[in-house]
XYZ file of C-alpha atoms in Angstrom:
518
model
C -9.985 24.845 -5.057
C -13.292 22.795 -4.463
C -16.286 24.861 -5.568
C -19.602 24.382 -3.093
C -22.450 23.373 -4.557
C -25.844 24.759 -2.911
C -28.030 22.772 -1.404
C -30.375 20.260 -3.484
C -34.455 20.453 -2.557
C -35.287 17.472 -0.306
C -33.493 14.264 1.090
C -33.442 11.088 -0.430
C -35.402 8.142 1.092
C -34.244 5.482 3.375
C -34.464 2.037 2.194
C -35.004 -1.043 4.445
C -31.760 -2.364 4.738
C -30.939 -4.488 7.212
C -29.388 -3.928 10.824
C -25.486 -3.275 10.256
C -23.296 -6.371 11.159
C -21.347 -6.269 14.859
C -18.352 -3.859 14.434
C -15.406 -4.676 16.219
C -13.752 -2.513 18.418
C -11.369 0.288 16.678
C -8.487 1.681 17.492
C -9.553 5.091 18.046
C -7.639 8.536 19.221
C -8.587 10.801 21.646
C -10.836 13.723 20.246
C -8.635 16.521 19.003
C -8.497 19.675 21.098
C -10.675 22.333 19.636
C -13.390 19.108 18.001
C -16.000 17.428 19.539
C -14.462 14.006 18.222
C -11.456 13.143 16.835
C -10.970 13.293 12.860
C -9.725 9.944 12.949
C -12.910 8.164 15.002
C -14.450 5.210 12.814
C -17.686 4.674 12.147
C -18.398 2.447 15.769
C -16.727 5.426 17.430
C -19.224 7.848 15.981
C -22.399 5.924 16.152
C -21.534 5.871 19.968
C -21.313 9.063 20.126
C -23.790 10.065 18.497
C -26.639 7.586 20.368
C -25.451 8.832 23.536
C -26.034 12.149 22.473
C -22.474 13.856 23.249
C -22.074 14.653 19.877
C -24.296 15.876 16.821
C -24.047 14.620 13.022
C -23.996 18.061 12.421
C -21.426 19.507 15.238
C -18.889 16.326 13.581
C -19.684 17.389 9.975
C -18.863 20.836 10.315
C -15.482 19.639 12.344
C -15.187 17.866 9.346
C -14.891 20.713 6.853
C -13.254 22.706 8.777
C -10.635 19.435 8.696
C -11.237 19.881 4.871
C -10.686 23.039 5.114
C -6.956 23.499 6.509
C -5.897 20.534 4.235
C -7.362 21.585 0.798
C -4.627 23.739 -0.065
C -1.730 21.482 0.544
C -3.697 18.460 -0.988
C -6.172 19.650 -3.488
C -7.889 16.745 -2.586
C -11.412 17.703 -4.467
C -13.091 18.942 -7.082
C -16.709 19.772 -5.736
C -17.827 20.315 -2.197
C -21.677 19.714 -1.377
C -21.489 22.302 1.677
C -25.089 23.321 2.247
C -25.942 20.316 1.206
C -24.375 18.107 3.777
C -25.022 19.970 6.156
C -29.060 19.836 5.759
C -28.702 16.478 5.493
C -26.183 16.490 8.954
C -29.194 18.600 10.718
C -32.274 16.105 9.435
C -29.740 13.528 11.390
C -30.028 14.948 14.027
C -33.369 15.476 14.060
C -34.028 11.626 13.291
C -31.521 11.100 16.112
C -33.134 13.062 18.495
C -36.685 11.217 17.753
C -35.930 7.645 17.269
C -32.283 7.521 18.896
C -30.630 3.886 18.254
C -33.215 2.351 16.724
C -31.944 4.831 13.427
C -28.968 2.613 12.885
C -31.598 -0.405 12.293
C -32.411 1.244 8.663
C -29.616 3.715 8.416
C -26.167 2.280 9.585
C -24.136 4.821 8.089
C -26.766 7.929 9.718
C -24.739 11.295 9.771
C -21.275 9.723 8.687
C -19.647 12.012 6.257
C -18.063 10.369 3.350
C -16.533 11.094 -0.157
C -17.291 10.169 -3.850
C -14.554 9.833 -6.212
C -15.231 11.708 -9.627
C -15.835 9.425 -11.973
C -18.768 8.056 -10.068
C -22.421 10.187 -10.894
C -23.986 11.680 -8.192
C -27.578 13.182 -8.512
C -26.802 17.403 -8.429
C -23.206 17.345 -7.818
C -20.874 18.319 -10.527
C -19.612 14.943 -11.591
C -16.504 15.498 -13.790
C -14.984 12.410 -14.416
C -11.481 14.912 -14.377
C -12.112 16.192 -17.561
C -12.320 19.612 -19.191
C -14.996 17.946 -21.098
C -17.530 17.680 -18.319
C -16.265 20.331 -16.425
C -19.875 21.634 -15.765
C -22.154 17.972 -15.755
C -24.192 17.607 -13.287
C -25.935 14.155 -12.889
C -29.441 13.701 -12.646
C -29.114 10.352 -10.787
C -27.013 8.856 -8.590
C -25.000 5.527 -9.399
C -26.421 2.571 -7.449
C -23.452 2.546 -5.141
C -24.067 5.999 -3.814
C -27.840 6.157 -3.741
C -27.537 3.119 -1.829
C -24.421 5.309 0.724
C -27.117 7.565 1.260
C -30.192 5.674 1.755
C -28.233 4.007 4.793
C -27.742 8.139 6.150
C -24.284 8.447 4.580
C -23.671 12.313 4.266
C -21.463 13.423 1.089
C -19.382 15.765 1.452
C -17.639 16.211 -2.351
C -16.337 14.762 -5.147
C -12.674 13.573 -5.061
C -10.174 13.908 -7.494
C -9.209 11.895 -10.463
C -7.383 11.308 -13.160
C -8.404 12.361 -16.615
C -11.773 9.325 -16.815
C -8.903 7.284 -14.359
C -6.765 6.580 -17.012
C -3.622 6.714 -14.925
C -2.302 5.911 -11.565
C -1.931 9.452 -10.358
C -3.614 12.375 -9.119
C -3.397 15.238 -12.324
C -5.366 16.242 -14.412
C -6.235 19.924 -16.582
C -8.992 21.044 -14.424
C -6.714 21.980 -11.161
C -3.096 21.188 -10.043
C -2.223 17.658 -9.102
C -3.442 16.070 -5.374
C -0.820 15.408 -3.355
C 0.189 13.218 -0.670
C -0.068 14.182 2.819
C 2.876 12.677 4.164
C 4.841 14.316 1.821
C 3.115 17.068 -0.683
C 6.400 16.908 -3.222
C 5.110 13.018 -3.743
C 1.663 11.724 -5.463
C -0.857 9.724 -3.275
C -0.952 7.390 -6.184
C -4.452 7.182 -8.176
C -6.556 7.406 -10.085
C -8.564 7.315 -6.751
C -6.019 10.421 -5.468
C -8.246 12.400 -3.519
C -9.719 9.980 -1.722
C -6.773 8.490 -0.275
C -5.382 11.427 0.501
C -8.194 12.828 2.179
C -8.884 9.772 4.367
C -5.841 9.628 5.822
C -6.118 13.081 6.963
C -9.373 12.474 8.767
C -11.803 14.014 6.501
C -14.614 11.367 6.669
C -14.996 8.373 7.607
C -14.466 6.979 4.358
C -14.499 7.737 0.428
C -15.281 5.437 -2.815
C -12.777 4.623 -5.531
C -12.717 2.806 -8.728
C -10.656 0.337 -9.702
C -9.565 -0.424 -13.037
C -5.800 -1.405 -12.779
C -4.614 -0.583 -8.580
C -6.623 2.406 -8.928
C -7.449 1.950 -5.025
C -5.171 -0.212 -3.802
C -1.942 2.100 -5.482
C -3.590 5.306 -3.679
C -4.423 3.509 -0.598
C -0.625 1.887 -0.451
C 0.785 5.163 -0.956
C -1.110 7.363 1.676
C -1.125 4.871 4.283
C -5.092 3.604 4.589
C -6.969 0.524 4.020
C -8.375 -0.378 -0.079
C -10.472 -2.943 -0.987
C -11.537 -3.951 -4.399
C -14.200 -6.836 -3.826
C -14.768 -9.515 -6.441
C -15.883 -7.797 -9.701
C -19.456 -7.430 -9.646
C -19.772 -7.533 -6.192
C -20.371 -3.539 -6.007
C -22.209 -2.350 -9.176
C -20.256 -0.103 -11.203
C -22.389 2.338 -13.359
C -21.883 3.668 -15.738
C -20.645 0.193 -16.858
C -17.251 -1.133 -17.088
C -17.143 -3.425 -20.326
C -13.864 -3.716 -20.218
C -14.787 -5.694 -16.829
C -11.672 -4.124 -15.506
C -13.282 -1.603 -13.335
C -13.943 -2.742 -9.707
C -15.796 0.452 -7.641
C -14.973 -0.091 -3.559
C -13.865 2.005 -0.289
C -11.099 3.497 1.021
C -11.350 3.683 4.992
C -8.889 4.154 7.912
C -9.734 0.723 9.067
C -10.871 -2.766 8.215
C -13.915 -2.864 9.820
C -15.353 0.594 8.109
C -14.367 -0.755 4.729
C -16.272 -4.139 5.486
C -19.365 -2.150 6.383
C -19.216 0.328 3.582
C -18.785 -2.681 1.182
C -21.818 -4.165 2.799
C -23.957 -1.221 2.210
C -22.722 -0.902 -1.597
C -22.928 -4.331 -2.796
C -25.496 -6.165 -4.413
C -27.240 -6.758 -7.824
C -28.532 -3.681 -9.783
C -29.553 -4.200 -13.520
C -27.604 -1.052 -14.424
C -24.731 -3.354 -14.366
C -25.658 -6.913 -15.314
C -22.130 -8.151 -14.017
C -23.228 -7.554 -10.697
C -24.646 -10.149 -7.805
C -26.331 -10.391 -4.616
C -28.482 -8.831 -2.579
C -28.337 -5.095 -2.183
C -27.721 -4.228 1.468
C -27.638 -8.353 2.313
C -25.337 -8.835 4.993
C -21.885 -10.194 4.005
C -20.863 -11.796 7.489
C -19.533 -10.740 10.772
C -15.977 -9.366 10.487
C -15.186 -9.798 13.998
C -16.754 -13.378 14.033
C -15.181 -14.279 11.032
C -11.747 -13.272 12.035
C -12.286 -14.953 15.007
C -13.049 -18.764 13.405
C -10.594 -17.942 10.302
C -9.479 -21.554 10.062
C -5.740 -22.031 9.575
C -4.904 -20.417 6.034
C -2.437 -21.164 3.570
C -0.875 -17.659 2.387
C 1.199 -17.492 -0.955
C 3.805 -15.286 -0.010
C 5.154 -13.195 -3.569
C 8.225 -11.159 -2.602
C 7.633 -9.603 -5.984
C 5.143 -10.293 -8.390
C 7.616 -9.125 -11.162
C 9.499 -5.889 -12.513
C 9.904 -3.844 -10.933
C 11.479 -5.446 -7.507
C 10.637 -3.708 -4.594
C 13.830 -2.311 -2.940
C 14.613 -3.624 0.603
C 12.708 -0.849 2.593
C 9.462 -1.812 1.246
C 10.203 -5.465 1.110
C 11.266 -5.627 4.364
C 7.904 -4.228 5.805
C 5.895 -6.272 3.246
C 7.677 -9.741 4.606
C 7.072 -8.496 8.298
C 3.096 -7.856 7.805
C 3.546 -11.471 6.688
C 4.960 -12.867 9.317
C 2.929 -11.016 11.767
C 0.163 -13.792 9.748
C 2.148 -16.493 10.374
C 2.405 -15.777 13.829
C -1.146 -16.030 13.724
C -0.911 -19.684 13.209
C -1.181 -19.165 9.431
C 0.555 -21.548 6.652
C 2.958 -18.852 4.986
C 4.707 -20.061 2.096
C 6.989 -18.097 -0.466
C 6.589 -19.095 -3.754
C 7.872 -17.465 -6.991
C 5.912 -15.292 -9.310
C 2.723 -17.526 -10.796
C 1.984 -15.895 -13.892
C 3.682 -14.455 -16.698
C 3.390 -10.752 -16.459
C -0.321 -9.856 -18.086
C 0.695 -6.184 -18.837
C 0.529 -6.593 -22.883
C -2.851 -7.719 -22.266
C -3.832 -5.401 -20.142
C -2.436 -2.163 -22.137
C -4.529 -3.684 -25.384
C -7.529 -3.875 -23.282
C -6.984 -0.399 -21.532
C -6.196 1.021 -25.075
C -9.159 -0.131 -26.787
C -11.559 0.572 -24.780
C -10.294 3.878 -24.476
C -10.650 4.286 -28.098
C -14.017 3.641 -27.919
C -14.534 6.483 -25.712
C -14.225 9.294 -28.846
C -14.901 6.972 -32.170
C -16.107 9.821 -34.299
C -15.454 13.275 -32.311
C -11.895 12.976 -31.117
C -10.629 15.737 -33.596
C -12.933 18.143 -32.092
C -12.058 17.164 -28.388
C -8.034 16.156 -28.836
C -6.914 19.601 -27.240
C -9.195 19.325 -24.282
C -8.189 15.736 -23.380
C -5.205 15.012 -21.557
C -1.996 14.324 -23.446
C -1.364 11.198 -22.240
C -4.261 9.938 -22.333
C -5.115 10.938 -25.597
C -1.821 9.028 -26.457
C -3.346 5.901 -25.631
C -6.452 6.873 -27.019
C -4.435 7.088 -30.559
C -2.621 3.805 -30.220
C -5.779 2.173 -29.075
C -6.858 3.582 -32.646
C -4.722 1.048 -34.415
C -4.898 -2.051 -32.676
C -6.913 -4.917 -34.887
C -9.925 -6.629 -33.659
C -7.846 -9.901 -33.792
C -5.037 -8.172 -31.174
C -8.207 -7.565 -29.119
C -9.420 -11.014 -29.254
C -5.582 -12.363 -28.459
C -5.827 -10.258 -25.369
C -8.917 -11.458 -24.080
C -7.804 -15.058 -24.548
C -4.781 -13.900 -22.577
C -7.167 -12.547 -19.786
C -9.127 -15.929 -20.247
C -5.989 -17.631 -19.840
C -4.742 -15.846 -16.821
C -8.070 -16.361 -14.921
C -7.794 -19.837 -15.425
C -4.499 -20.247 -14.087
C -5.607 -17.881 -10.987
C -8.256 -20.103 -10.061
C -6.403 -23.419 -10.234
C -3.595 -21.230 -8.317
C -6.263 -20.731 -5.139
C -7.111 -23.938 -5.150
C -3.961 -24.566 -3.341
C -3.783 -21.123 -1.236
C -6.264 -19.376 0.174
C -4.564 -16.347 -0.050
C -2.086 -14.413 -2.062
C 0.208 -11.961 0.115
C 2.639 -9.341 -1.625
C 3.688 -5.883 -1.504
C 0.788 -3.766 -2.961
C 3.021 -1.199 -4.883
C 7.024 -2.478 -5.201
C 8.246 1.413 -5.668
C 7.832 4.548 -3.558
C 5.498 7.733 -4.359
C 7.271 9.467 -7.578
C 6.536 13.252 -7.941
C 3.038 14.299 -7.586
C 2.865 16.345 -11.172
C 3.885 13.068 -12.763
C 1.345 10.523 -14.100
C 4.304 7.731 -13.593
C 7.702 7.160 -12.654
C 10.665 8.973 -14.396
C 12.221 5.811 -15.388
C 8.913 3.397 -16.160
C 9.491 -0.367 -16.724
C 9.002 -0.790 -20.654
C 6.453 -3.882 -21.076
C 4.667 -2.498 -24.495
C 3.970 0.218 -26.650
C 2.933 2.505 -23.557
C 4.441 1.958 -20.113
C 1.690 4.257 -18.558
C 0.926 1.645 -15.904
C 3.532 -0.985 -15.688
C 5.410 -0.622 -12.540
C 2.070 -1.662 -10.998
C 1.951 -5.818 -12.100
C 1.207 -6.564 -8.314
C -2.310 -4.256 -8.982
C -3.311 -4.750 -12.581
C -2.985 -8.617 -12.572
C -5.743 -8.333 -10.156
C -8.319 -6.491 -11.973
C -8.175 -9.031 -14.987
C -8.897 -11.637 -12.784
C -11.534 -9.718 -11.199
C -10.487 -11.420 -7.865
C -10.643 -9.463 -4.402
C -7.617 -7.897 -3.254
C -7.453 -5.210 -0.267
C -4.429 -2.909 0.917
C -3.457 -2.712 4.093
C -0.860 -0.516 5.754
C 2.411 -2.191 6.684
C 4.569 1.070 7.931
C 6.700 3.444 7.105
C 9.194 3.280 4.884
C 12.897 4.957 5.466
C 11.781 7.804 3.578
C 8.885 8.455 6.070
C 6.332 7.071 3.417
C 3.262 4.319 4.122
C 3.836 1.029 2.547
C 0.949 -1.576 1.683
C 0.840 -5.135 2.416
C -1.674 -6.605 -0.837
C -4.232 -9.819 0.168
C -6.217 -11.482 -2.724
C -8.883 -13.915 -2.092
C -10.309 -16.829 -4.466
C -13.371 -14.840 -5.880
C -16.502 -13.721 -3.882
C -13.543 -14.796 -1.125
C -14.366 -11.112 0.087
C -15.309 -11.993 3.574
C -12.169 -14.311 4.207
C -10.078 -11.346 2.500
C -11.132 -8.769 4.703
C -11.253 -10.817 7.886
C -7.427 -11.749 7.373
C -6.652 -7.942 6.545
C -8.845 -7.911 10.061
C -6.593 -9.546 12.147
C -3.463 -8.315 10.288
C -4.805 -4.980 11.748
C -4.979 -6.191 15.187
C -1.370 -7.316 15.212
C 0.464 -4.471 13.702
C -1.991 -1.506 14.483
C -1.522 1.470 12.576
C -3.773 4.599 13.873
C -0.661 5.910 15.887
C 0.383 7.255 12.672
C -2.249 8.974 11.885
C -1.471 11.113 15.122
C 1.612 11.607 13.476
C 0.553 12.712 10.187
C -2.309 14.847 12.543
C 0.497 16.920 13.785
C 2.296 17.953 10.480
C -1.948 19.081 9.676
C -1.400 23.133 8.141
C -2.453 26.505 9.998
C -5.891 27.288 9.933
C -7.260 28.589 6.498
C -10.040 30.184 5.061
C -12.606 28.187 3.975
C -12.052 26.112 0.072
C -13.956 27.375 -2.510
């Protein structure tokens, strides 16, 4: 179980961002009997609410946990809750509410909206693990620019989600408690490394949570539990602490398109922690609603599957539907066969390395604390040459190259995000992985991991259920710093096959009461 965390002296400042874009309208549920608003409301929903006064920041945060509460044990969703901290922070809300009223969401768009960090991201006195027995008790002094900037705007956090061991794979487990699991089926993982926070979005608890991104570490998780993942252009969010690898994308996970748009709005922008980012923090990215409404007519790549593994026909069927639900649009849809040789060799080298460089001198000392697979890679990272490093950069060089000359002639790529189903939730991968290279850790995901070497921005959105009763993810990918056109498509795709009914569904399978996590 979560531990709480008391509550840290004082509240950070606000800084002058600008006023939020126009939201469009969201396909809310009725409030829950027993809560003053649904779990499922987006952020429009809540800001409505809230100006009008029928319900408090802190009267939705504290439906909020006790959301948290009667899902923790099936999930084991986090690692660290921030309790009494959130809820000062839910109660100053309402006192700036109660004062200023809707001229708050000027400077603070995200004012009193709970949301969740994934592990491996610092926050300033919250345990920040990275799901490892090796920081098991660190406690950041700062946050990372993505989260200082979530709060500034009068986001609330709520906890740390859980992780993979530093995110090495594309699962929930790790040694410091037992695997997350997915809600629509607990016997199956939500996918990862950004586990928790899939899995607790889809349940209702907040209105949104960060991931990382390395190779599908959102988009796998947010496939898998059923909820929207977007992993803007690399750079576009600053990740710190840095990714030189430039694998690692940070972005949100939401319930729909329009929170993810805003949250990315709020996070993005330059920060000389991490000199691959760009922009202007807090500058406004574009109307979603507007820009769905004058998307021009788009030509769409359609990839039935970007390689091995094929997805079987239950999850191709619904991929090639979400399609065509584009095309009906007045889209350009167009199948074409896979573009690129499959990257993974590259991409395990990379991985490998870098992980590697993680323990150069103390790895003895740690090796029985660290995860066992992971501290497999970490060993065969060991022996790769500098000149098998350099061949897989030129690979990645190679691959970019070819990516960009590919969206020169579509605007957008369209495939299934994941091509298999949720394996076991104690497993870090399939029981029968795809073998690509010396480690198969990660390559039944090439429709994920091609995407993070090209750094280009790719978003998940939920395309139904599969025979088996499980959520299956439609993947977009945009030109990059496409972001805007990216999200607006997954925009209208939303509006055409709208998915919140499920949520009721999943709502309704929600455990008995329990005592509060600890």
């Amino acid at each position: 179980m979560a531990p709480d965390l008391p509550a840290a002296p004082g509240l950070p400042a606000a800084l002058e961002l600008p006023a939020a874009p126009g939201l469009p309208a969201a396909l809310e549920l009725p409030a829950a009997p027993g809560l003053p608003a649904s779990p499922f409301a987006g952020i429009r929903t809540l800001r409505a609410a809230y100006g009008d006064g029928s319900l408090l920041p802190s009267e939705h945060l504290a439906a909020t946990f006790a959301l948290l509460d009667r899902w923790e044990p099936r999930i084991g969703a986090f690692l660290t809750l921030a309790r009494e901290r959130a809820t000062a922070e839910a109660e100053a809300a309402d006192r700036l509410l109660h004062r200023y009223g809707n001229a708050v969401w000027r400077d603070r768009p995200l004012l009193g909206m709970p949301v969740s960090v994934k592990d491996l991201t610092p926050t300033e006195g919250i345990r920040t693990t990275r799901g490892s027995l090796l920081h098991a008790d660190a406690v950041p002094g700062r946050d990372a620019p993505a989260v200082a900037r979530l709060r500034a705007a009068g986001a609330i956090v709520i906890g740390k989600t859980n992780t993979s061991e530093g995110g090495w794979s594309a699962a929930g487990v790790n040694r410091l408690q037992g695997p997350t699991r997915n809600p629509w089926n607990p016997a199956r993982t939500p996918g990862g490394s950004s586990a928790g926070a899939a899995a607790s979005v889809a349940v209702g608890i907040g209105v949104g949570a960060t991931g990382t991104d390395g190779a599908g570490s959102i988009r796998i998780p947010a496939a898998f539990c059923g909820v929207v993942g977007f992993k803007p252009s690399l750079g576009r969010i600053p990740y710190v602490p840095q990714s030189p690898d430039e694998l690692s994308h940070l972005g949100p996970l939401t319930r729909t398109v329009a929170d993810a748009a805003l949250l990315t709005q709020v996070m993005s922008g330059y920060d000389t922690a991490d000199p691959l980012s760009f922009g202007v923090p807090g500058g406004p990215a574009g109307d979603l609603e507007e820009a769905a409404g004058l998307l021009p007519r788009l030509r769409i790549g359609w990839i039935p599957s970007l390689g091995d593994p094929a997805p079987p026909p239950g999850i191709a069927a619904l991929a090639r539907r979400a399609v065509e639900a584009l095309a009906a649009r007045g889209h350009a849809v167009e199948e074409i066969a896979p573009p690129f040789e499959d990257p993974y060799p590259a991409l395990e080298t990379i991985f490998a390395g870098w992980e590697a460089a993680a323990h150069p001198l103390d790895l003895d000392e740690v090796a029985d604390r660290l995860d066992p697979g992971r501290l497999r890679v970490i060993r065969y990272g060991r022996t790769l040459s500098a000149a098998r490093l350099a061949r897989a950069y030129e690979a990645r060089a190679v691959l970019r190259a070819r990516s960009q000359a590919l969206m020169e002639r579509y605007d957008l790529l369209a495939m299934p995000t994941v091509a298999i189903a949720p394996f076991a939730a104690d497993r870090h991968e399939p029981p029968d992985p795809v073998r690509k290279g010396a480690l198969s850790w990660l390559a039944w995901a090439p429709e994920a991991y091609t995407f993070n070497l090209t750094g280009q921005p790719a978003v998940s959105v939920p395309a139904g259920l599969s025979p088996e009763g499980l959520p299956v993810g439609l993947q977009l990918v945009g030109g990059r710093r496409e972001d805007l056109r990216v999200l607006a498509a997954a925009y209208q795709l939303e509006q055409a096959r709208p998915w919140h009914h499920h949520y009721a569904a999943l709502s309704a399978r929600s455990p008995e009461p329990a005592k509060e996590s600890t």
